[in-house]
Coordinates of C-alpha atoms and ligand atoms in Angstrom, one line a residue:
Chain A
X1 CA -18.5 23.3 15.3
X2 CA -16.8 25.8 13.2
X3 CA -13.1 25.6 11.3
X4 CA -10.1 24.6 13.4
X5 CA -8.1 27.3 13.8
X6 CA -5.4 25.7 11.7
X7 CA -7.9 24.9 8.5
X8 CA -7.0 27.2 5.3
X9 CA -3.9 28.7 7.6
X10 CA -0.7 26.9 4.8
X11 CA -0.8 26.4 1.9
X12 CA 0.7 24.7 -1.4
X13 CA 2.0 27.6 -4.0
X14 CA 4.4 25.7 -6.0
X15 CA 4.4 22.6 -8.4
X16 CA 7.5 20.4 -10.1
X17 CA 7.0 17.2 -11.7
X18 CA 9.4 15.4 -13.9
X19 CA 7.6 13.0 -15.3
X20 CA 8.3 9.8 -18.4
X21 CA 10.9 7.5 -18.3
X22 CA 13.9 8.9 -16.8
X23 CA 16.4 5.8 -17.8
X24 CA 19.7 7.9 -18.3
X25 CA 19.0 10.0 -14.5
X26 CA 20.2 9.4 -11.0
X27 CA 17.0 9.5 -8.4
X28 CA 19.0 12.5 -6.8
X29 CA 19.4 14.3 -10.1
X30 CA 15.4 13.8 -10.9
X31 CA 14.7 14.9 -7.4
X32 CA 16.6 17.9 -8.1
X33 CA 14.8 18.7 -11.0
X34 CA 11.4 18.7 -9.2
X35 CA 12.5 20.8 -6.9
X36 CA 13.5 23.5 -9.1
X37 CA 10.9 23.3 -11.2
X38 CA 8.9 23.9 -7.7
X39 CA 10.4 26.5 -7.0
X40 CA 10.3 28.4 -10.2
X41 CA 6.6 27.9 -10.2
X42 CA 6.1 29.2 -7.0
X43 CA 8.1 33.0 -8.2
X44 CA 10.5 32.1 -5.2
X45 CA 14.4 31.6 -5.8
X46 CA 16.3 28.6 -3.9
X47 CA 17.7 31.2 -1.3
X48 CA 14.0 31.6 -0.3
X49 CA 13.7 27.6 0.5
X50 CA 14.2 27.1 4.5
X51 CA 13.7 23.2 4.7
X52 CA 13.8 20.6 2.9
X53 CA 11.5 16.9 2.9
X54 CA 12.9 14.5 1.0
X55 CA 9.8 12.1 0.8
X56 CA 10.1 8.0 0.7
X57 CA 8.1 4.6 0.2
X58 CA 10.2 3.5 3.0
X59 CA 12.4 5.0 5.5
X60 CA 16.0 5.5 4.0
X61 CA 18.4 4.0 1.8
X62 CA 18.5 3.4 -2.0
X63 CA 20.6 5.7 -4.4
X64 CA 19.7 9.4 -2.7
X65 CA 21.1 8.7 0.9
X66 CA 20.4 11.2 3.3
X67 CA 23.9 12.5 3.9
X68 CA 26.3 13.9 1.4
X69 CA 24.1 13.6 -1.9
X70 CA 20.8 14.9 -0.7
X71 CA 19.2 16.8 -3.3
X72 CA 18.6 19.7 -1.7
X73 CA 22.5 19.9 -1.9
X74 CA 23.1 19.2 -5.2
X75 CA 20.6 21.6 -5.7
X76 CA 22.1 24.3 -3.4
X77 CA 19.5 25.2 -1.3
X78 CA 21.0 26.5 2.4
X79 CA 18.1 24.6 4.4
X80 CA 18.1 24.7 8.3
X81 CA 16.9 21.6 8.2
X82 CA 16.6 18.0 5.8
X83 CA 15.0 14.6 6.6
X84 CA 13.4 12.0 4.8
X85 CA 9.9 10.7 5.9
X86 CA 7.4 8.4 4.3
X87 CA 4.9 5.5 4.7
X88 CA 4.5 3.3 1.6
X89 CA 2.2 5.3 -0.5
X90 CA 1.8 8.0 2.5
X91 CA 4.6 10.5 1.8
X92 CA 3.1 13.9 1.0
X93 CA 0.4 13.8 3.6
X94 CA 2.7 12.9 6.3
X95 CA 5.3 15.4 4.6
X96 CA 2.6 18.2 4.6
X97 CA 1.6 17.9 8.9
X98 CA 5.4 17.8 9.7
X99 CA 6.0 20.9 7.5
X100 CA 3.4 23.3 8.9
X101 CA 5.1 22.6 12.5
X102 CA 8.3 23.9 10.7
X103 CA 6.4 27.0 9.2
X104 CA 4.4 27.9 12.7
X105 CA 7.0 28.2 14.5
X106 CA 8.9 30.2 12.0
X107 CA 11.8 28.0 11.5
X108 CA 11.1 28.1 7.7
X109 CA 9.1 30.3 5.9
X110 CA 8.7 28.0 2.5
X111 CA 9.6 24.3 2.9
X112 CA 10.4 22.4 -0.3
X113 CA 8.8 18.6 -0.3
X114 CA 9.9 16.3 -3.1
X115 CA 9.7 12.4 -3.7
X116 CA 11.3 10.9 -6.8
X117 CA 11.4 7.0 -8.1
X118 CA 13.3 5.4 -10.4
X119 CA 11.2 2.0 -10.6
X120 CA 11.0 1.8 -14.4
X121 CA 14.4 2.0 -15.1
X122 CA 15.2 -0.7 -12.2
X123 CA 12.3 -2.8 -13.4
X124 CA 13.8 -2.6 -17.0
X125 CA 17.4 -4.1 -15.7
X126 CA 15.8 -6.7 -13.2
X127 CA 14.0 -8.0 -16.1
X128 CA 17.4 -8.2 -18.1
X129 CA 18.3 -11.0 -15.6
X130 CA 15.1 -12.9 -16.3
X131 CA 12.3 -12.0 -13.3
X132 CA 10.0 -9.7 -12.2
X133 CA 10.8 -7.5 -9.0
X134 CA 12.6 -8.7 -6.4
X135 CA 15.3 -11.2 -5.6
X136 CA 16.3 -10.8 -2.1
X137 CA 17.6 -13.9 -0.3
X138 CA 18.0 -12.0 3.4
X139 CA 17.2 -13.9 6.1
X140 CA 15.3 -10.9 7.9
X141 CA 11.9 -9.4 7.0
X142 CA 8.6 -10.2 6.3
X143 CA 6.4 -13.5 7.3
X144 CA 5.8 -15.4 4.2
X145 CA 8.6 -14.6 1.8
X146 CA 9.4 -17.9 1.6
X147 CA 5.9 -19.3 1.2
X148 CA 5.6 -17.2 -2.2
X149 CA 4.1 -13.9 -0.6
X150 CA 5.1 -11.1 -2.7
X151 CA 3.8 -8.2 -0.4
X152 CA 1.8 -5.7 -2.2
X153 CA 0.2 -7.9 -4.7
X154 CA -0.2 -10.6 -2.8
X155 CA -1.7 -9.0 0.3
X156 CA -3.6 -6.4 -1.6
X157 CA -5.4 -9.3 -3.9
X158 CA -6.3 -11.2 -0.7
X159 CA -8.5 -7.8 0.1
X160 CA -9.7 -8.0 -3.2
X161 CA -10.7 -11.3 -3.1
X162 CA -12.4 -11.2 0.8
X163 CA -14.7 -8.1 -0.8
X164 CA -15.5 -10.6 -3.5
X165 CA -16.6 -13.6 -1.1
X166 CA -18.3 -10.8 1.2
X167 CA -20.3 -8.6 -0.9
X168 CA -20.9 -10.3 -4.3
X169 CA -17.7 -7.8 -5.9
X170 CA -16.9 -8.6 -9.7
X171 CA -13.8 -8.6 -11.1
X172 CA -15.3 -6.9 -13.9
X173 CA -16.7 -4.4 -11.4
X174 CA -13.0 -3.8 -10.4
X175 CA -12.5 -3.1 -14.3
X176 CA -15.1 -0.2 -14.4
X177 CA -12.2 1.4 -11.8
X178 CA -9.3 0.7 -14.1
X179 CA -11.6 2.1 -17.4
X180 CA -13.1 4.9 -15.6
X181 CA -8.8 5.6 -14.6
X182 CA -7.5 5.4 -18.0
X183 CA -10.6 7.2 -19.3
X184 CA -9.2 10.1 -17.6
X185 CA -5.6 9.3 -18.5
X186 CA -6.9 10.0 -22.3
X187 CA -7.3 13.9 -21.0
X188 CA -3.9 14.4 -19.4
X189 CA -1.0 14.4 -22.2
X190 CA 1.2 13.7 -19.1
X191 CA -0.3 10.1 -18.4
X192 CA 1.9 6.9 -19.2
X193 CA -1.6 5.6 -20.8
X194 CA -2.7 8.7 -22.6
X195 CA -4.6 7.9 -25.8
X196 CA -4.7 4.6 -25.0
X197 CA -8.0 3.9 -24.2
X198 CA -9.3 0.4 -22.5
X199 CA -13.0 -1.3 -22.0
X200 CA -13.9 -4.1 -19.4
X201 CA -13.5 -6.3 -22.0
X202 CA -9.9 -5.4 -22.3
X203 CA -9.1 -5.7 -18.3
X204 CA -11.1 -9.3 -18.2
X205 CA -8.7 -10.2 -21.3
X206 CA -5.3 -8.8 -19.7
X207 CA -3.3 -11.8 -18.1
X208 CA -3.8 -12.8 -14.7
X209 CA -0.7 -12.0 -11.7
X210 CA -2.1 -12.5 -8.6
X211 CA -5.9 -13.7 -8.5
X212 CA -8.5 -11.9 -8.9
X213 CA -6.3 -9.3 -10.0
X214 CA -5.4 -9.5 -13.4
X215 CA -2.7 -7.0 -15.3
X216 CA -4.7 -4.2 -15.5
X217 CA -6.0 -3.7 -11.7
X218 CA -2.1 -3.1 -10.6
X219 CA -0.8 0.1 -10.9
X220 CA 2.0 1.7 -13.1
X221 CA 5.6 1.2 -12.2
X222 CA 7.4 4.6 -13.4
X223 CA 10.5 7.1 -12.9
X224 CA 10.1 10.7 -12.2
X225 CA 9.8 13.2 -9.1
X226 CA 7.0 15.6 -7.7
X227 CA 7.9 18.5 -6.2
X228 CA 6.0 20.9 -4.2
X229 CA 6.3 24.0 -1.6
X230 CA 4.2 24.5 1.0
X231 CA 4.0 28.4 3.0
X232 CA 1.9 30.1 5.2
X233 CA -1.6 32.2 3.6
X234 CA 0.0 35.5 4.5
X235 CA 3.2 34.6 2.0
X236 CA 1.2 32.3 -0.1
X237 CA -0.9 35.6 -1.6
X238 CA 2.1 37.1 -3.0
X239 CA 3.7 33.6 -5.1
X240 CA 3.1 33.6 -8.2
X241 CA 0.5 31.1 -8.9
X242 CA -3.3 30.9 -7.3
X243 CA -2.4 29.3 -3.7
X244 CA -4.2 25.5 -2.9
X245 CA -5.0 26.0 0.7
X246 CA -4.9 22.9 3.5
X247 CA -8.4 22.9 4.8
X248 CA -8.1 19.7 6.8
X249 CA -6.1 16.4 7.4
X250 CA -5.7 13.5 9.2
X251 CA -4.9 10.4 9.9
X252 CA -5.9 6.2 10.2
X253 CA -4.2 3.3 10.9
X254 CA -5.3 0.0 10.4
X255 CA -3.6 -1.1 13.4
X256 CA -5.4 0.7 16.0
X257 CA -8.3 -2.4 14.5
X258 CA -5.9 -4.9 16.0
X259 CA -5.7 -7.7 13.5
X260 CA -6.9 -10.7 15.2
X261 CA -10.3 -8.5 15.0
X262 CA -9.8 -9.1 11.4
X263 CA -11.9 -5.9 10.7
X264 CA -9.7 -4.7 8.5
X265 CA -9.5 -6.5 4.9
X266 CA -12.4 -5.3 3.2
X267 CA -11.7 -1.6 4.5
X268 CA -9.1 1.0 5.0
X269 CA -8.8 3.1 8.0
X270 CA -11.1 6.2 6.7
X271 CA -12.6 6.7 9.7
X272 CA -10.4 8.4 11.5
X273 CA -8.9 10.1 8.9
X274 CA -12.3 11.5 7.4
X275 CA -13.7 12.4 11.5
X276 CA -10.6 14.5 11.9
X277 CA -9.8 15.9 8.3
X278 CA -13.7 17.1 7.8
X279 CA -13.7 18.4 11.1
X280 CA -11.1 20.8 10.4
X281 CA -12.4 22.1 7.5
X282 CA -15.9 22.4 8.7
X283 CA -17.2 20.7 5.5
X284 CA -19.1 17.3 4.4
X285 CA -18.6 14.8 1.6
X286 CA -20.8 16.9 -0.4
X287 CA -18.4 19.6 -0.8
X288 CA -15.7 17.4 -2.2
X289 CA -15.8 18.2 -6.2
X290 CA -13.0 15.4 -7.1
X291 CA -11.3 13.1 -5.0
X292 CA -7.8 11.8 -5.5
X293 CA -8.0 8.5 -4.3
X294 CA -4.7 6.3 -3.9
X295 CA -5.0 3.5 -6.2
X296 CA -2.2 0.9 -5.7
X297 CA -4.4 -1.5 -6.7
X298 CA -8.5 -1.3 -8.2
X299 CA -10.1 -2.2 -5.2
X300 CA -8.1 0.5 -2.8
X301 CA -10.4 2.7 -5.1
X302 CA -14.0 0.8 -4.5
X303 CA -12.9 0.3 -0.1
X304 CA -12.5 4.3 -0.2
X305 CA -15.6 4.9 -2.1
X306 CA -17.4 2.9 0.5
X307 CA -15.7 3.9 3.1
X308 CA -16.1 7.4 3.0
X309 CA -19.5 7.3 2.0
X310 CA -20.4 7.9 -1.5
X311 CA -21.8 4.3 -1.3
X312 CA -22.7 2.0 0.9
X313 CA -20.2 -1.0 1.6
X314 CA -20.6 -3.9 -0.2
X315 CA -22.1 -1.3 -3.3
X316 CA -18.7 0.3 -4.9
X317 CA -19.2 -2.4 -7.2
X318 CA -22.1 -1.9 -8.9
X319 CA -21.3 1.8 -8.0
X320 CA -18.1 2.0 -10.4
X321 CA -19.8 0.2 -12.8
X322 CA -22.3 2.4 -12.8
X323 CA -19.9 5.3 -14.2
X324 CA -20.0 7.0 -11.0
X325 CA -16.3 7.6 -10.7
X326 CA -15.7 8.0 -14.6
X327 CA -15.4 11.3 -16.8
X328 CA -19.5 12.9 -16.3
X329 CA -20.1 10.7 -13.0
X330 CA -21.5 11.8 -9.8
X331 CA -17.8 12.1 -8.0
X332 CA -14.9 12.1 -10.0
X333 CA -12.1 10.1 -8.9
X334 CA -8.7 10.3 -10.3
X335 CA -8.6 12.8 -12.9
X336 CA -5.3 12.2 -14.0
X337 CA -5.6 9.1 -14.6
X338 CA -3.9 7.9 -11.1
X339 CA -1.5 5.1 -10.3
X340 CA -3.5 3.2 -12.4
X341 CA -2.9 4.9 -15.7
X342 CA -1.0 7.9 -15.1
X343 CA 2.1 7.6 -13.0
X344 CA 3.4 6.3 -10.1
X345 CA 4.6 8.5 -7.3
X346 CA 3.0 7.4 -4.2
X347 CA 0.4 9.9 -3.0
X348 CA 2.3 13.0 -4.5
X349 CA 0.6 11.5 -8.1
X350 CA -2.9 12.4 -6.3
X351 CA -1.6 15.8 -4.8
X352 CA -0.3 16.7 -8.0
X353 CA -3.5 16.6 -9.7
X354 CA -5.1 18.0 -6.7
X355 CA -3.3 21.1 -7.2
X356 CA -4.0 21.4 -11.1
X357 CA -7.8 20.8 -10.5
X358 CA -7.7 24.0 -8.0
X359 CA -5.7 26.1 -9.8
X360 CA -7.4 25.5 -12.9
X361 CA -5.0 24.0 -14.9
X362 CA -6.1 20.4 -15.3
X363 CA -7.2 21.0 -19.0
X364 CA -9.3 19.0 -21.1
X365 CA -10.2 17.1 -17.7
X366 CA -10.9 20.2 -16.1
X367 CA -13.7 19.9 -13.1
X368 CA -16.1 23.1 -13.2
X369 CA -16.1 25.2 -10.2
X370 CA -13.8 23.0 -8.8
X371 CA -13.4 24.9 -4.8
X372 CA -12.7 21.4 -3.1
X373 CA -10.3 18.3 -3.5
X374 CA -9.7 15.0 -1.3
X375 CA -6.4 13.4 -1.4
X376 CA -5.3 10.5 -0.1
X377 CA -2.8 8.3 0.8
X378 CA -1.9 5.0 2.4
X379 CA 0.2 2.2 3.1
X380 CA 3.6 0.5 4.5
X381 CA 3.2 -3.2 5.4
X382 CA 2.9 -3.2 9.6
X383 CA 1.2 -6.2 10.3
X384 CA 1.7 -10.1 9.9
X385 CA 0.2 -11.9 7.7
X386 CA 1.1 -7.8 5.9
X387 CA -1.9 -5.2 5.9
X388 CA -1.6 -1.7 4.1
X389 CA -1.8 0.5 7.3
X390 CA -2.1 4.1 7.5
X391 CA -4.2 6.4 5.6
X392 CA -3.8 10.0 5.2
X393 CA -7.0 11.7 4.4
X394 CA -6.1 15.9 3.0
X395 CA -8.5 18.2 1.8
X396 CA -7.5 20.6 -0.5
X397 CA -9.5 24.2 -1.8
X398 CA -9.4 27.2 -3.7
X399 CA -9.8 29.4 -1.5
X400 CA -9.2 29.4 2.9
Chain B
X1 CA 1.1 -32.7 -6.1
X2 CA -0.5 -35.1 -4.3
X3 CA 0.2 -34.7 -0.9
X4 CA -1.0 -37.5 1.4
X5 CA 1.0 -37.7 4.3
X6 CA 1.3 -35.1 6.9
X7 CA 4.8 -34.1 6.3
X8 CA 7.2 -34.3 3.0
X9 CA 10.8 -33.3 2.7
X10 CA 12.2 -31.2 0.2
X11 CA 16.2 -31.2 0.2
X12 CA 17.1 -29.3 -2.9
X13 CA 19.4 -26.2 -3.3
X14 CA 17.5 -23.7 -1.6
X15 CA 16.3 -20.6 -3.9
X16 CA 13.7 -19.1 -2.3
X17 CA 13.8 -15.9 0.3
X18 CA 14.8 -17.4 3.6
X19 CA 12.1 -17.2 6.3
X20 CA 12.8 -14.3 9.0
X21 CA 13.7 -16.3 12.0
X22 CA 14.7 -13.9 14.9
X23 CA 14.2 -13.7 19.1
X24 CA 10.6 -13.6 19.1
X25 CA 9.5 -16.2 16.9
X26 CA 12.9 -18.6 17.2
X27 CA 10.6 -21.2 19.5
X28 CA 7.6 -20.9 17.3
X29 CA 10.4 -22.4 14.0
X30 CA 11.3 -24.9 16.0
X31 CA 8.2 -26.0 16.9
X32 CA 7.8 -26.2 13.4
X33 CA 10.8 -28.7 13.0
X34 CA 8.8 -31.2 15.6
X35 CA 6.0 -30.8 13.7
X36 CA 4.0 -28.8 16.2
X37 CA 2.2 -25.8 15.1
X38 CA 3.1 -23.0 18.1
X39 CA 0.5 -19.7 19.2
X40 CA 0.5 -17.5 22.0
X41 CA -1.3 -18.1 24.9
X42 CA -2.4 -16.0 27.4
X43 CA -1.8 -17.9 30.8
X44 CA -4.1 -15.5 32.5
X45 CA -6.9 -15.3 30.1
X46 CA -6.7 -17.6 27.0
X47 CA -6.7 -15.1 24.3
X48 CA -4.6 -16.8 21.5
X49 CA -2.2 -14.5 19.3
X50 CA -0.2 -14.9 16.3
X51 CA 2.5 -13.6 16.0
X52 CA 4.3 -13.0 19.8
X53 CA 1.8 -10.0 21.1
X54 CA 0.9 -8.6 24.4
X55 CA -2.6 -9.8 25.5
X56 CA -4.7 -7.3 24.7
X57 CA -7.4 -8.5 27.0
X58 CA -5.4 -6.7 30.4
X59 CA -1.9 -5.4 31.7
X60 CA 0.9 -7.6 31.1
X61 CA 3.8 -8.8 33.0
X62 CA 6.9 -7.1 31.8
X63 CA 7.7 -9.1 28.0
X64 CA 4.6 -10.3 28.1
X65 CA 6.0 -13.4 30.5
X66 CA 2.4 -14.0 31.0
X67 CA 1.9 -15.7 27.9
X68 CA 3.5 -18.7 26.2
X69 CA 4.0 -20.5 23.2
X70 CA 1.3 -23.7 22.9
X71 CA 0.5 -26.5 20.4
X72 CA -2.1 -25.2 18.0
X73 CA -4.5 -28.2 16.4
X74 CA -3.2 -27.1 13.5
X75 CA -6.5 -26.7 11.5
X76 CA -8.4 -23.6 10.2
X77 CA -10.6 -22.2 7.6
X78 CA -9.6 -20.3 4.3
X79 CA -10.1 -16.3 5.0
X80 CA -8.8 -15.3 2.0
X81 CA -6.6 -16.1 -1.0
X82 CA -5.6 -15.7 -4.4
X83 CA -3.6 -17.7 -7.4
X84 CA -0.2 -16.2 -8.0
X85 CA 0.4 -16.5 -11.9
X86 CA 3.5 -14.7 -12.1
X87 CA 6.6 -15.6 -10.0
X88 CA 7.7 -12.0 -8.7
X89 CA 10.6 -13.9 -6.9
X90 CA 13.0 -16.5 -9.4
X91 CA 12.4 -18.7 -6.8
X92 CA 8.9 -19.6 -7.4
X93 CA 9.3 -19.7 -11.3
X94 CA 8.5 -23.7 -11.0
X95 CA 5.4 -23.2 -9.1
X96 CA 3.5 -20.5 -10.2
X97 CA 0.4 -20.8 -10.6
X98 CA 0.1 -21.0 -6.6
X99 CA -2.1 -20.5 -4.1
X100 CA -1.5 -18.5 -1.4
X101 CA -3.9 -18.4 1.6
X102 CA -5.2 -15.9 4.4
X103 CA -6.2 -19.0 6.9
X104 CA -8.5 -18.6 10.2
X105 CA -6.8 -20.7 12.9
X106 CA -9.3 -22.9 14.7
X107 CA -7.8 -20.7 17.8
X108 CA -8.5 -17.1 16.3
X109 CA -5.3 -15.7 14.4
X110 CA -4.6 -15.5 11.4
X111 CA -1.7 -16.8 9.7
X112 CA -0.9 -17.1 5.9
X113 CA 0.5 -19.7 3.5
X114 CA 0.8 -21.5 0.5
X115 CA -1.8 -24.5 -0.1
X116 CA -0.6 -27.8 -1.3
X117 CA -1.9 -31.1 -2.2
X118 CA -4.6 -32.1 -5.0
X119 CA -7.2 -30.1 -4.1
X120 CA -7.1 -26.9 -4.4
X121 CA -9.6 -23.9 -4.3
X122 CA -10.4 -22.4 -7.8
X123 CA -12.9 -20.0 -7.1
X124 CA -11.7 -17.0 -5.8
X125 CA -15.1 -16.2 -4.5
X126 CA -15.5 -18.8 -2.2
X127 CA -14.2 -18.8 1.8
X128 CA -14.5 -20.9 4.3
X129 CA -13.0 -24.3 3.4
X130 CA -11.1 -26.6 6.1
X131 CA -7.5 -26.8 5.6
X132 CA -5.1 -28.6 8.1
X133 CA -1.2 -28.0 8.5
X134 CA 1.5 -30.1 6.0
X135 CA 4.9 -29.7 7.1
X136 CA 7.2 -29.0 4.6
X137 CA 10.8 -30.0 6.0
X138 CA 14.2 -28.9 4.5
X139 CA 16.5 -30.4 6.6
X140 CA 19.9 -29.2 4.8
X141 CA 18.3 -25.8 5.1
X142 CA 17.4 -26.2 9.1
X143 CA 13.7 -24.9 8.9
X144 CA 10.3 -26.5 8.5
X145 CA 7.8 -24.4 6.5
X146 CA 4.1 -24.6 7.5
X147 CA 1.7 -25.3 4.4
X148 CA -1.7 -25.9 4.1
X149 CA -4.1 -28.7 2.4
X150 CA -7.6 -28.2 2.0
X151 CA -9.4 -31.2 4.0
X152 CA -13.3 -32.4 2.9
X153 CA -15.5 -33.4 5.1
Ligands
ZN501 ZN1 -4.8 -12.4 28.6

């Protein structure tokens, strides 16, 4: 088969993140922030930066509108052009194959892609008023709202619980995911849960929220922004950090299982993703020294492992609890600790680590000879009753 | 809650997120109201649907005119579900803990919803029971919501 043509051709030479509780910051002020901490990282100035990607959980609105306060403005970069784009937790994969359009065709020649939340501090004044998350009273949306179905959680746990009447899953099996998580959020100072270690015990004993999944299967809620740039190889030689080249990506979505096949709640849509993305880079799961799997919830984790093949399906539980994910297992997953225990930022939490790992700055956590990473993303709710759709499948390396 | 008969009304101040009732599934609420339980039907083939969809089975007629809304028996097995234990809407602070249930229609689709009644599912494990539709009706409101019980055999 051979490498596409495209595989190894971009690649990522700059890194921001603002990261921590950000009570006292706009969202556009944070984003800002990424972005020139990006940019400084990458040895470029802003008047190098010809686009901008403003990167979103869902399609527009909220504090940083798209038209007279995007960041890239308060900033002051003179982009040709600025859009938001996103997917629930898919924002930096879907970010990444619009950008290298951009770069081909020589529109840009370094494209600045941020995403930034402000959750934590929300969550901190919702919970002033006396309730957890949201308190929307609309009459449009999503089937179920008024039968108690909080999206995510709810829909997510119903997965949770189909792999536990299909294959035997554990909750305490979903515990080895959140241990072996925070076991690597103990190596990265940046981590919300560093130095805070956890055992099984500890995840079977945290309270329950939406059966099976207690407390400690649900990710972080946090503030903060990611910032990257992405160039072609030619430029990308001469930044001034080690460039992370884009061997492969692509692309699943639940939907193309149409639901009433009903295929589609003890997997995600990896196949596609992993046919195409693999393809590219001419490589197989052996290759892959980490993986950077998107973890809204525990057992996102244990579909992927399956589902790309580092275990059979119906095994990922007895596979995580075997340590095989974990700090000295057979395929580390989440090295930063992930959604689960270091912060959330949608996939750019994942592609931030990815980076690290290949340059060789991840650390204490630090995987040897790391050449290759897999990053993924997924989500926005498509379906009714609500299913996590797409998933972005990216494989990183050190060299092209 | 012991729910017995096969509807119940519930006329209190309303604090819950309203249901999304727009041109697609308008019919299929106020089936609801006449205690009817409304899929899509393929006229041409039978394939049932839930919600509005084109058949997948062929081409459609522009719209999807070749299908229609039809009583459902209103029964089904548990696919899914879980116990909500923290009300992430105000609205359900009285309830929790709930369940809420992925349930396999008799016809094919899917459709979710909070169980009611005595007798409830505890082990999250388990699939498969029979449930059969309770209609929930708030009349001040002007909607019926579809719940669930879980029916032995
Ligand atoms: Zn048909």
């Amino acid at each position: 088969m051979g490498k596409h043509a495209s595989s190894g051709k971009y690649a990522i030479v700059g890194l921001g993140v603002v990261a921590g509780p950000q009570p006292d910051r706009s969202e556009r002020m944070i984003a800002a922030e990424a972005a020139r901490l990006a940019i400084a990282d990458a040895g470029l100035t802003r008047a190098d930066i010809g686009g901008a990607i403003d990167l979103r959980r869902t399609g527009g609105g909220g504090d940083r509108a798209s038209y007279s306060d995007a960041f890239t403005r308060v900033l002051g970069i003179k982009n040709n052009f600025y859009f938001t784009c996103g997917r629930g937790g898919a924002l930096a994969g879907l970010g990444m194959a619009a950008t290298m359009s951009y770069l081909d065709r020589g529109i840009a020649d370094y494209v600045v892609l941020m995403g930034a939340v402000t959750d934590w501090s929300q969550s901190q004044e919702t919970r002033k008023k006396g309730f957890r998350g949201m308190a929307h009273a609309e009459k449009r949306g999503y089937w179920g709202k008024p039968l108690g179905d909080s999206r995510a959680v709810s829909h997510h746990s119903w997965m949770a619980a189909r792999h536990m009447a299909v294959y035997g899953t554990t909750s305490a099996q979903l515990g080895a995911i959140s241990v072996a998580e925070r076991q690597w959020a103990c190596m990265n100072p940046e981590a919300k849960m560093y130095g805070r270690p956890i055992t099984v015990e500890d995840h079977q004993n945290s309270p329950l929220v939406a059966e099976p999944y207690h407390l400690l299967d649900m990710s972080q809620v946090s503030d903060g922004g990611i910032a990257f740039i992405l160039t072609t190889a030619d430029r990308a030689k001469d930044c001034a950090k080690p460039p992370v080249y884009v061997l492969g990506q692509g692309f699943g979505e639940v939907s193309a299982d149409l639901w009433w096949e009903k295929k589609n709640f003890t997997h995600m849509a990896v196949e596609p993703a992993k046919k195409q993305a693999f393809g590219q880079a001419d490589i197989t799961l052996d290759d892959v020294d980490c993986a950077q799997l998107y973890d809204c919830f525990t057992a996102e984790v244990l579909f992927q492992l399956e589902d790309y093949g580092w275990c059979k399906k119906g095994e990922g539980g007895a596979f995580v609890a075997d340590g095989n994910m974990a700090p000295g297992g057979s395929i580390p997953v989440n090295t930063g600790g992930g959604l689960l225990s270091c912060y959330h930022l949608g996939d750019l939490t994942g592609l931030a680590e990815s980076v690290r790992q290949l340059r060789g700055e991840a650390g204490e956590r630090q995987i040897e000879d790391c050449d290759i990473v897999l990053t993924t993303g997924h989500g926005g709710e498509l379906v009714s009753p609500g299913m996590c759709s797409i998933h972005t499948c990216t494989l990183l390396g050190r060299h092209a | 809650m012991n729910i017995n008969p096969q509807s119940y009304t519930v006329d209190l101040d309303w604090k819950k997120p309203y249901p999304s009732i727009d041109h697609d599934n308008e019919a299929f609420w106020d089936g609801l109201k006449e205690h009817k339980l409304l899929v899509w039907k393929c006229k041409q083939c039978g394939a049932v649907y839930w919600p509005k969809a084109y058949c997948q089975n062929h081409d459609n007629e522009p719209f999807a005119a070749n299908c229609e809304w039809t009583e459902a028996s209103g029964r089904g097995k548990i696919f899914a579900f879980n116990i909500h234990h923290w009300a992430f809407h105000p609205g359900f602070k009285e309830e929790v803990p709930y369940v809420y249930a992925l349930i396999e229609l008799d016809e094919g689709p899917l459709i979710s919803s909070q169980l009611v009644g005595g007798d409830l599912p505890t082990d999250i494990h388990t699939v498969g029971q029979t449930v059969e539709i309770v209609y929930e009706d708030h009349p001040a409101q002007g909607f019926t919501l579809p719940k669930f019980r879980v029916v032995r055999e």
